XYZ file of C-alpha atoms in Angstrom:
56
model
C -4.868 -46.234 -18.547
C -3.877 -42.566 -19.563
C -6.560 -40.320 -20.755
C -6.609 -37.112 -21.859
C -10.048 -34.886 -22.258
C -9.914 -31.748 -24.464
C -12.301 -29.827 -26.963
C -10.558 -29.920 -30.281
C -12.250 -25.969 -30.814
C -10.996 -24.846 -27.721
C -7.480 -26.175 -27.179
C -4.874 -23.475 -28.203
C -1.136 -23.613 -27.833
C 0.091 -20.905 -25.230
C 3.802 -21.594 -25.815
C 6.180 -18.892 -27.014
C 9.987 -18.532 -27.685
C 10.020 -16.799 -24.542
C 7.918 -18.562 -22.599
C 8.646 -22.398 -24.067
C 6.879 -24.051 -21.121
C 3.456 -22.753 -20.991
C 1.031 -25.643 -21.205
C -1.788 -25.585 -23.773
C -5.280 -23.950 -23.028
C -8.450 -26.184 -23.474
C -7.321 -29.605 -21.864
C -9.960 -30.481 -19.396
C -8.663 -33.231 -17.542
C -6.184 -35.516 -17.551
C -5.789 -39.214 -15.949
C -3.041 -41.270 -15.471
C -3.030 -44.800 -13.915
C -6.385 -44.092 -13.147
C -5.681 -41.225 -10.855
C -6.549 -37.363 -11.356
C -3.718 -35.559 -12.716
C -5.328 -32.419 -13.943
C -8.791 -31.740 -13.100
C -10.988 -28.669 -15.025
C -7.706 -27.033 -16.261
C -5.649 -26.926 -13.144
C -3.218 -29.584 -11.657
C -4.094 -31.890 -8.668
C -0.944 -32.264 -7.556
C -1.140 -36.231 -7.784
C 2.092 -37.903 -9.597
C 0.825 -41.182 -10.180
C 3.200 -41.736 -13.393
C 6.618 -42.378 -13.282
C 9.711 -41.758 -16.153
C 10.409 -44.930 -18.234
C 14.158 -45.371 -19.249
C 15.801 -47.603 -21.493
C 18.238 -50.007 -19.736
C 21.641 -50.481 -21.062
């Protein structure tokens, strides 16, 4: 399972038309397949996803 953990009074967007890619302040943590993905703000460096693509 994915799960994200976030304070709905504290998340803010950070993005800008100059800087498109900041990621949004306030997410605490964020699972994926069970596995730590971002832990108190900051990334683990664990990729457990992976891209899904439609087949022709």
């Amino acid at each position: 399972a994915d799960l994200t953990l976030f304070d709905p009074a504290a998340i803010i967007d950070r993005a800008t038309f100059e800087a498109p890619t900041q990621p949004a302040a306030g997410i605490e943590m964020v699972m994926v397949n069970g596995e730590l993905a971002l832990d108190a703000g900051k990334p683990t460096g664990a990729r457990p996803g992976r891209a899904l693509r439609r087949a022709d």
